[in-house]
C-alpha atoms as one frame of an Amber mdcrd trajectory, in Angstrom:
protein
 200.821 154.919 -81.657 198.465 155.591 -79.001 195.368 154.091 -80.979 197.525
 151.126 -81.871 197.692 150.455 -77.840 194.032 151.089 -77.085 193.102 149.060
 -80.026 195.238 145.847 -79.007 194.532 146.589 -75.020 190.723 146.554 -75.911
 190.632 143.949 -78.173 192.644 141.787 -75.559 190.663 142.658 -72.836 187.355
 141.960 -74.704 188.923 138.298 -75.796 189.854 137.340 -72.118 186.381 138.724
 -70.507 184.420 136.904 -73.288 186.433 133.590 -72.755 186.030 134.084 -68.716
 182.214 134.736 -69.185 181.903 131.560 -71.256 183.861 129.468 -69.584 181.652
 129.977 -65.974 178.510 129.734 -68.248 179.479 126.092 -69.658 176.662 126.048
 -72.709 176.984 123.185 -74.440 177.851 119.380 -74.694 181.263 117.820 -75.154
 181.981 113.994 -76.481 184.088 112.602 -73.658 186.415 109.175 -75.319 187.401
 106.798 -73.062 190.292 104.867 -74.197 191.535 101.576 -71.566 193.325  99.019
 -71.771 191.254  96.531 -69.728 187.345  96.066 -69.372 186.176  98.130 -65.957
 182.682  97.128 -65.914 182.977  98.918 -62.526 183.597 102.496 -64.552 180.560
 101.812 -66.762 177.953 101.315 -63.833 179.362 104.156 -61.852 179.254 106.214
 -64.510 175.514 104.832 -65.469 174.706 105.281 -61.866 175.588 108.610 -62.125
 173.045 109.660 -64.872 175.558 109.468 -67.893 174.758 107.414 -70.933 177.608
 105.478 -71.686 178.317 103.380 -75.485 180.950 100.212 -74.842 183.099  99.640
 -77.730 186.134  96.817 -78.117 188.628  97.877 -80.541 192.255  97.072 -81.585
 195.386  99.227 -80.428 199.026  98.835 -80.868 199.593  96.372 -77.883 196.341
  94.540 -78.290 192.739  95.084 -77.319 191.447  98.019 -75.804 187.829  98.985
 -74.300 186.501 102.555 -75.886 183.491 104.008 -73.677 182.048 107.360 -75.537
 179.632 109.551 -73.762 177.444 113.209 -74.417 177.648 115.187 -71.613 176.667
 118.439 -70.902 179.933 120.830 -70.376 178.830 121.878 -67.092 179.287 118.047
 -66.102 182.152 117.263 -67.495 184.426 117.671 -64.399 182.725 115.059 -62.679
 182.539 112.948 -65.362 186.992 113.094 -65.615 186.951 112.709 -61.869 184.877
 109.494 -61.970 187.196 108.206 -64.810 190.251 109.330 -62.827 189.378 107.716
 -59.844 188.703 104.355 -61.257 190.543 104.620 -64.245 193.569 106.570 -63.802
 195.715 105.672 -66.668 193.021 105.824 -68.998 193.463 107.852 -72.589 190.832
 110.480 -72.672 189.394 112.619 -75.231 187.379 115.378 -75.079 185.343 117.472
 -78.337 182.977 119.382 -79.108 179.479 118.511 -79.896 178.168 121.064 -82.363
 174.823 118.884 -82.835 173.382 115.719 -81.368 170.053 114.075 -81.637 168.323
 111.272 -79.867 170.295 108.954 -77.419 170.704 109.035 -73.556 170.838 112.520
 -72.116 168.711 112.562 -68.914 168.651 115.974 -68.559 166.606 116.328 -71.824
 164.180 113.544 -70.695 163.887 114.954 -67.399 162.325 118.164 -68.749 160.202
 116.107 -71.109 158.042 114.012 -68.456
């Protein structure tokens, strides 16, 4: 009984302090979806002024036309990418993945180390 404890308190313990440790290191890049229900030009340049490539898309949802922004960003940015949206785009859908593999596009922080 006693091993069955130490096993399940270690094997907790090592599951929360390997999710802590990753989640303050923020390795990686997510796919952020914007989803709106109105063009907001004003969201694309401040979110172009603030060194994230953005793609504009136009597509068709249940109640009409809707305006689908997708951006790469790396994980440690993606709080201030959400608080750009929320601030300008409050009732926006968004989505947010994981990006296991990329190649090419906008991502300044790769060109920056490149020049």
């Amino acid at each position: 009984f006693v091993n069955v404890i130490a096993y399940s308190g270690g094997f907790a313990g090592g599951t929360i302090l390997g999710i802590t440790i990753e989640n303050r290191l923020a390795m990686g890049y997510r796919v952020i979806r914007v989803i709106t229900h109105r063009a907001n030009d004003r969201l694309v340049s401040r979110l172009r002024d603030s060194a994230f490539g953005v793609t504009k898309l136009t597509g068709e949802g249940r109640d009409g036309m809707v305006y689908i922004l997708l951006s790469v960003v790396r994980r440690k940015n993606l709080r201030r990418f959400t608080n750009i949206v929320d601030e300008l785009a409050p009732r926006a859908f968004v989505s947010v993945e994981e990006s296991r593999e990329h190649a090419r596009g906008y991502l300044p922080d790769i060109y920056a180390k490149m020049k």
